[in-house]
């Protein structure tokens, strides 16, 4: 397969991020998947390939209509990767994983409320939990796109989480931050009903972060 240096670098960055998900403990086995906008489509991880064995030419280039080389098998979650990149001009990377604390809250169908000011990094005063639908379906993709409206992260009921960003580094940073928030919220719930920050304070923090450079992550 011949490809430009830019495309090869993007493919390698996707593999490096997959391996980082495992090192960070936010992924379980091969259940995570990653995509990055490329040319008129996207580069997306292949289905069921262990990250240690993943090679750049196994990353699938997919056109926005879902077409790809017939010998390649994209992630079973290619629909929401494609639909998010199609509907969100502000975003160039999508990270999906099943981090433990995000998934605990998602099993309970819970949104993450503003328990900590860092929730503003995900774009607003909550991280919504999208309703359940079977993995890989158009229905799950529709739920995910809706839950991400005005946001950069969401949970998926009985499934996991999605973090998105202008770059893969930003989406990865946010994925780790959302798992931290989920863990903090879970911990608070062990003690009682956590007091929440008001929405106008989260908006205030969001604007400060823009000045501070956190929104640039
Ligand atoms: P892959 O198809 O990308 O291996 O992942 C499965 C999965 O995460 C379903 O949510």
Coordinates of N, CA, C and O in Angstrom, one line a residue, residues 74-186:
X74 N -13.2 -2.7 9.1 CA -13.2 -1.6 10.1 C -13.8 -2.0 11.4 O -14.5 -3.0 11.5
X75 N -13.5 -1.2 12.5 CA -14.1 -1.4 13.8 C -15.6 -1.6 13.6 O -16.3 -1.0 12.8
X76 N -16.2 -2.5 14.5 CA -17.6 -2.7 14.4 C -18.4 -1.4 14.8 O -19.6 -1.3 14.5
X77 N -17.6 -0.4 15.4 CA -18.3 0.8 15.7 C -18.0 1.9 14.7 O -18.1 3.1 15.0
X78 N -17.7 1.5 13.4 CA -17.3 2.5 12.4 C -18.5 3.5 12.2 O -18.2 4.7 11.9
X79 N -19.7 3.1 12.4 CA -20.9 4.0 12.1 C -20.8 5.3 13.0 O -21.0 6.4 12.5
X80 N -20.6 5.1 14.3 CA -20.6 6.3 15.1 C -19.4 7.1 14.9 O -19.4 8.3 15.0
X81 N -18.2 6.5 14.6 CA -17.0 7.2 14.3 C -17.3 8.1 13.0 O -17.1 9.3 13.0
X82 N -17.9 7.5 12.0 CA -18.2 8.2 10.7 C -19.2 9.3 11.0 O -19.0 10.4 10.5
X83 N -20.3 8.9 11.7 CA -21.4 9.9 11.9 C -21.0 11.1 12.7 O -21.4 12.2 12.5
X84 N -20.1 10.9 13.7 CA -19.6 12.0 14.6 C -18.8 12.9 13.7 O -18.9 14.1 13.7
X85 N -17.8 12.3 13.0 CA -16.9 13.1 12.1 C -17.7 13.9 11.0 O -17.4 15.0 10.7
X86 N -18.8 13.2 10.5 CA -19.6 13.8 9.5 C -20.4 15.0 10.0 O -20.5 16.0 9.4
X87 N -20.9 14.9 11.3 CA -21.8 15.9 11.8 C -21.1 17.0 12.6 O -21.7 18.0 13.0
X88 N -19.8 16.8 12.9 CA -19.1 17.7 13.8 C -17.9 18.3 13.1 O -16.8 17.7 13.2
X89 N -18.0 19.5 12.5 CA -16.9 20.1 11.8 C -15.8 20.5 12.8 O -14.7 20.8 12.4
X90 N -16.2 20.6 14.1 CA -15.3 21.1 15.1 C -14.4 20.0 15.6 O -13.5 20.2 16.5
X91 N -14.6 18.8 15.1 CA -13.9 17.6 15.7 C -13.2 16.8 14.6 O -13.7 16.6 13.5
X92 N -11.9 16.4 14.9 CA -11.2 15.6 13.9 C -10.7 14.2 14.5 O -10.1 13.4 13.8
X93 N -11.1 13.9 15.7 CA -10.7 12.6 16.3 C -11.7 12.1 17.3 O -12.4 12.9 18.0
X94 N -11.9 10.8 17.3 CA -12.9 10.1 18.1 C -12.3 8.9 18.8 O -11.6 8.1 18.2
X95 N -12.4 8.9 20.2 CA -11.9 7.8 21.0 C -13.0 7.1 21.7 O -13.8 7.8 22.4
X96 N -13.1 5.8 21.6 CA -14.1 5.0 22.3 C -13.4 3.9 23.1 O -12.5 3.3 22.6
X97 N -13.9 3.8 24.3 CA -13.3 2.7 25.2 C -14.4 2.4 26.2 O -15.5 3.0 26.3
X98 N -14.1 1.3 27.0 CA -15.0 0.9 28.1 C -14.3 1.1 29.4 O -14.1 0.1 30.2
X99 N -13.8 2.3 29.8 CA -13.1 2.5 31.1 C -14.1 2.1 32.2 O -15.3 2.4 32.2
X100 N -13.5 1.5 33.3 CA -14.3 0.9 34.3 C -15.3 1.8 35.0 O -16.5 1.5 35.1
X101 N -14.9 3.0 35.4 CA -15.8 3.9 36.2 C -16.9 4.5 35.2 O -18.0 4.7 35.6
X102 N -16.5 4.9 34.0 CA -17.4 5.4 33.1 C -18.5 4.3 32.8 O -19.7 4.6 32.8
X103 N -18.0 3.1 32.7 CA -18.9 2.0 32.4 C -19.9 1.7 33.6 O -21.0 1.3 33.4
X104 N -19.3 1.8 34.8 CA -20.2 1.6 36.0 C -21.4 2.5 35.9 O -22.5 2.2 36.1
X105 N -21.1 3.8 35.7 CA -22.1 4.8 35.7 C -23.1 4.6 34.5 O -24.3 4.7 34.6
X106 N -22.5 4.2 33.3 CA -23.3 3.9 32.1 C -24.2 2.7 32.3 O -25.3 2.7 31.9
X107 N -23.8 1.7 33.1 CA -24.6 0.6 33.4 C -25.8 1.1 34.2 O -27.0 0.6 34.0
X108 N -25.6 2.0 35.0 CA -26.7 2.6 35.9 C -27.5 3.6 35.1 O -28.4 4.2 35.7
X109 N -27.1 3.9 33.9 CA -27.8 4.9 33.0 C -27.7 6.3 33.6 O -28.6 7.2 33.3
X110 N -26.6 6.6 34.2 CA -26.4 7.9 34.9 C -25.6 8.9 34.0 O -24.6 8.5 33.5
X111 N -26.1 10.1 34.0 CA -25.2 11.2 33.4 C -24.2 11.5 34.5 O -24.4 11.3 35.7
X112 N -23.1 12.2 34.1 CA -22.2 12.8 35.2 C -22.6 14.2 35.4 O -22.5 15.0 34.4
X113 N -23.0 14.6 36.6 CA -23.4 16.0 36.8 C -22.1 16.8 37.2 O -21.0 16.3 37.3
X114 N -22.3 18.1 37.4 CA -21.1 19.0 37.7 C -20.6 18.8 39.2 O -20.8 19.7 40.0
X115 N -20.0 17.7 39.4 CA -19.4 17.4 40.8 C -18.0 18.1 40.9 O -17.5 18.3 42.0
X116 N -17.4 18.4 39.8 CA -16.1 19.0 39.8 C -16.0 20.0 38.6 O -16.6 19.7 37.5
X117 N -15.3 21.1 38.8 CA -15.3 22.1 37.7 C -14.7 21.6 36.4 O -15.0 22.1 35.3
X118 N -13.8 20.5 36.5 CA -13.2 20.0 35.3 C -14.2 19.4 34.3 O -13.9 19.2 33.1
X119 N -15.5 19.3 34.7 CA -16.5 18.8 33.7 C -16.6 19.8 32.6 O -17.0 19.4 31.5
X120 N -16.2 21.0 32.8 CA -16.3 22.1 31.8 C -15.4 21.7 30.6 O -15.7 22.1 29.4
X121 N -14.4 20.9 30.8 CA -13.5 20.5 29.7 C -14.3 19.6 28.7 O -13.8 19.5 27.5
X122 N -15.4 19.0 29.1 CA -16.2 18.2 28.2 C -17.3 19.0 27.5 O -18.1 18.5 26.9
X123 N -17.2 20.3 27.7 CA -18.1 21.2 26.9 C -19.3 21.8 27.6 O -19.9 22.7 27.1
X124 N -19.6 21.3 28.8 CA -20.8 21.8 29.5 C -20.9 21.4 30.9 O -20.0 20.9 31.5
X125 N -22.2 21.5 31.5 CA -22.4 21.2 32.9 C -22.8 19.7 33.1 O -23.2 19.4 34.2
X126 N -22.7 18.9 32.1 CA -23.0 17.4 32.3 C -22.3 16.6 31.3 O -21.9 17.2 30.2
X127 N -22.1 15.3 31.6 CA -21.7 14.4 30.5 C -22.8 13.4 30.4 O -23.2 12.7 31.4
X128 N -23.6 13.5 29.3 CA -24.8 12.7 29.1 C -24.5 11.3 28.9 O -23.5 10.9 28.3
X129 N -25.5 10.4 29.3 CA -25.4 9.0 29.0 C -26.4 8.7 27.9 O -27.6 8.9 28.1
X130 N -25.9 8.3 26.8 CA -26.8 8.0 25.6 C -27.6 6.7 25.9 O -27.0 5.8 26.5
X131 N -28.8 6.6 25.5 CA -29.6 5.4 25.7 C -29.0 4.2 25.1 O -28.2 4.3 24.1
X132 N -29.3 3.0 25.6 CA -28.7 1.8 25.0 C -29.2 1.5 23.6 O -30.4 1.6 23.3
X133 N -28.3 1.0 22.8 CA -28.7 0.3 21.6 C -27.5 -0.6 21.3 O -26.4 -0.5 21.8
X134 N -27.8 -1.7 20.5 CA -26.8 -2.7 20.2 C -25.5 -2.1 19.6 O -25.6 -1.2 18.7
X135 N -24.4 -2.6 19.9 CA -23.1 -2.1 19.4 C -23.1 -2.2 17.9 O -23.7 -3.1 17.3
X136 N -22.5 -1.2 17.2 CA -22.4 -1.2 15.8 C -23.6 -0.8 15.0 O -23.5 -0.7 13.8
X137 N -24.7 -0.5 15.7 CA -26.0 -0.2 14.9 C -26.1 1.3 14.6 O -25.5 2.2 15.3
X138 N -26.9 1.6 13.6 CA -27.2 3.0 13.3 C -27.9 3.7 14.5 O -27.7 4.9 14.7
X139 N -28.7 2.9 15.2 CA -29.5 3.5 16.3 C -28.5 3.9 17.4 O -28.6 5.0 18.0
X140 N -27.5 3.1 17.7 CA -26.5 3.5 18.7 C -25.8 4.8 18.2 O -25.5 5.8 19.0
X141 N -25.5 4.9 17.0 CA -24.8 6.1 16.4 C -25.7 7.3 16.6 O -25.2 8.4 17.0
X142 N -26.9 7.2 16.3 CA -27.9 8.3 16.4 C -27.9 8.8 17.9 O -27.9 10.0 18.2
X143 N -28.0 7.8 18.8 CA -28.0 8.2 20.2 C -26.7 8.9 20.6 O -26.7 9.9 21.4
X144 N -25.6 8.4 20.1 CA -24.3 9.0 20.5 C -24.2 10.4 20.0 O -23.8 11.3 20.7
X145 N -24.5 10.6 18.7 CA -24.4 12.0 18.1 C -25.3 12.9 18.9 O -24.9 14.1 19.2
X146 N -26.5 12.5 19.3 CA -27.4 13.4 20.1 C -26.8 13.7 21.5 O -26.8 14.8 21.9
X147 N -26.3 12.7 22.1 CA -25.7 12.9 23.5 C -24.5 13.8 23.5 O -24.2 14.4 24.4
X148 N -23.9 13.9 22.3 CA -22.7 14.7 22.1 C -23.0 16.1 21.7 O -22.0 16.9 21.6
X149 N -24.2 16.4 21.5 CA -24.6 17.8 21.1 C -24.1 18.8 22.1 O -24.4 18.7 23.3
X150 N -23.3 19.8 21.6 CA -22.7 20.8 22.5 C -21.7 20.2 23.5 O -21.4 20.9 24.5
X151 N -21.3 19.0 23.3 CA -20.3 18.4 24.2 C -19.2 17.7 23.5 O -19.2 17.5 22.3
X152 N -18.1 17.3 24.3 CA -17.0 16.6 23.7 C -16.9 15.2 24.3 O -15.9 14.5 24.0
X153 N -17.8 14.8 25.1 CA -17.8 13.4 25.6 C -19.2 13.0 26.0 O -20.1 13.8 26.3
X154 N -19.4 11.7 25.9 CA -20.7 11.1 26.5 C -20.4 9.7 27.0 O -19.4 9.1 26.6
X155 N -21.3 9.2 27.8 CA -21.3 7.8 28.2 C -22.3 7.1 27.3 O -23.2 7.7 26.7
X156 N -22.2 5.7 27.2 CA -23.1 4.9 26.4 C -23.7 3.9 27.3 O -22.9 3.1 27.9
X157 N -25.0 3.9 27.5 CA -25.7 3.0 28.5 C -25.2 1.5 28.3 O -25.3 1.0 27.2
X158 N -24.9 0.9 29.4 CA -24.5 -0.5 29.4 C -23.4 -0.8 28.4 O -23.3 -1.9 27.7
X159 N -22.4 0.2 28.2 CA -21.4 0.0 27.2 C -20.1 0.7 27.5 O -19.1 0.0 27.8
X160 N -20.0 2.0 27.5 CA -18.7 2.6 27.7 C -18.8 4.1 27.5 O -19.8 4.8 27.9
X161 N -17.8 4.7 26.9 CA -17.7 6.2 26.7 C -17.1 6.5 25.4 O -16.4 5.7 24.7
X162 N -17.4 7.8 25.0 CA -16.8 8.4 23.8 C -16.2 9.7 24.1 O -16.9 10.5 24.8
X163 N -15.0 10.0 23.7 CA -14.4 11.4 23.9 C -14.0 11.8 22.5 O -13.5 11.0 21.7
X164 N -14.2 13.1 22.2 CA -13.9 13.6 20.8 C -13.1 14.9 21.0 O -13.1 15.5 22.0
X165 N -12.4 15.3 19.9 CA -11.6 16.5 20.0 C -11.1 16.9 18.7 O -11.1 16.2 17.7
X166 N -10.5 18.1 18.7 CA -9.9 18.7 17.4 C -8.7 17.9 17.0 O -8.4 17.8 15.8
X167 N -8.0 17.3 18.0 CA -6.9 16.5 17.6 C -7.0 15.2 18.4 O -7.7 15.1 19.4
X168 N -6.2 14.2 18.0 CA -6.2 12.9 18.7 C -5.7 13.1 20.1 O -6.2 12.5 21.1
X169 N -4.7 13.9 20.3 CA -4.1 14.1 21.6 C -5.2 14.7 22.6 O -5.3 14.3 23.7
X170 N -6.0 15.7 22.1 CA -7.0 16.3 22.9 C -8.1 15.3 23.2 O -8.6 15.2 24.4
X171 N -8.5 14.5 22.3 CA -9.5 13.5 22.6 C -9.0 12.4 23.6 O -9.8 12.0 24.5
X172 N -7.7 12.1 23.5 CA -7.2 11.1 24.4 C -7.1 11.7 25.8 O -7.4 11.1 26.8
X173 N -6.7 13.0 25.9 CA -6.6 13.7 27.2 C -7.9 13.7 27.8 O -8.1 13.4 29.0
X174 N -9.0 14.0 27.0 CA -10.3 14.1 27.6 C -10.8 12.7 28.0 O -11.5 12.6 29.0
X175 N -10.5 11.7 27.3 CA -10.9 10.3 27.6 C -10.4 10.0 29.1 O -11.2 9.5 29.9
X176 N -9.2 10.4 29.3 CA -8.6 10.1 30.7 C -9.3 11.0 31.7 O -9.7 10.5 32.8
X177 N -9.6 12.2 31.4 CA -10.2 13.2 32.3 C -11.7 12.7 32.6 O -12.1 12.8 33.8
X178 N -12.4 12.2 31.6 CA -13.8 11.8 31.9 C -13.8 10.6 32.8 O -14.6 10.4 33.7
X179 N -12.8 9.7 32.6 CA -12.7 8.5 33.5 C -12.4 9.0 34.9 O -13.0 8.4 35.9
X180 N -11.6 10.0 35.0 CA -11.3 10.6 36.4 C -12.5 11.1 37.0 O -12.8 10.9 38.2
X181 N -13.3 11.9 36.2 CA -14.6 12.5 36.7 C -15.5 11.4 37.1 O -16.2 11.5 38.2
X182 N -15.6 10.3 36.3 CA -16.5 9.2 36.6 C -16.1 8.6 38.0 O -17.0 8.2 38.8
X183 N -14.8 8.4 38.2 CA -14.3 7.8 39.4 C -14.6 8.7 40.6 O -15.0 8.2 41.7
X184 N -14.4 10.0 40.4 CA -14.7 10.9 41.5 C -16.2 10.9 41.9 O -16.5 10.9 43.0
X185 N -17.0 10.9 40.8 CA -18.5 10.9 41.1 C -18.9 9.6 41.8 O -19.6 9.6 42.8
X186 N -18.3 8.5 41.3 CA -18.6 7.2 41.9 C -18.2 7.2 43.4 O -19.0 6.8 44.3

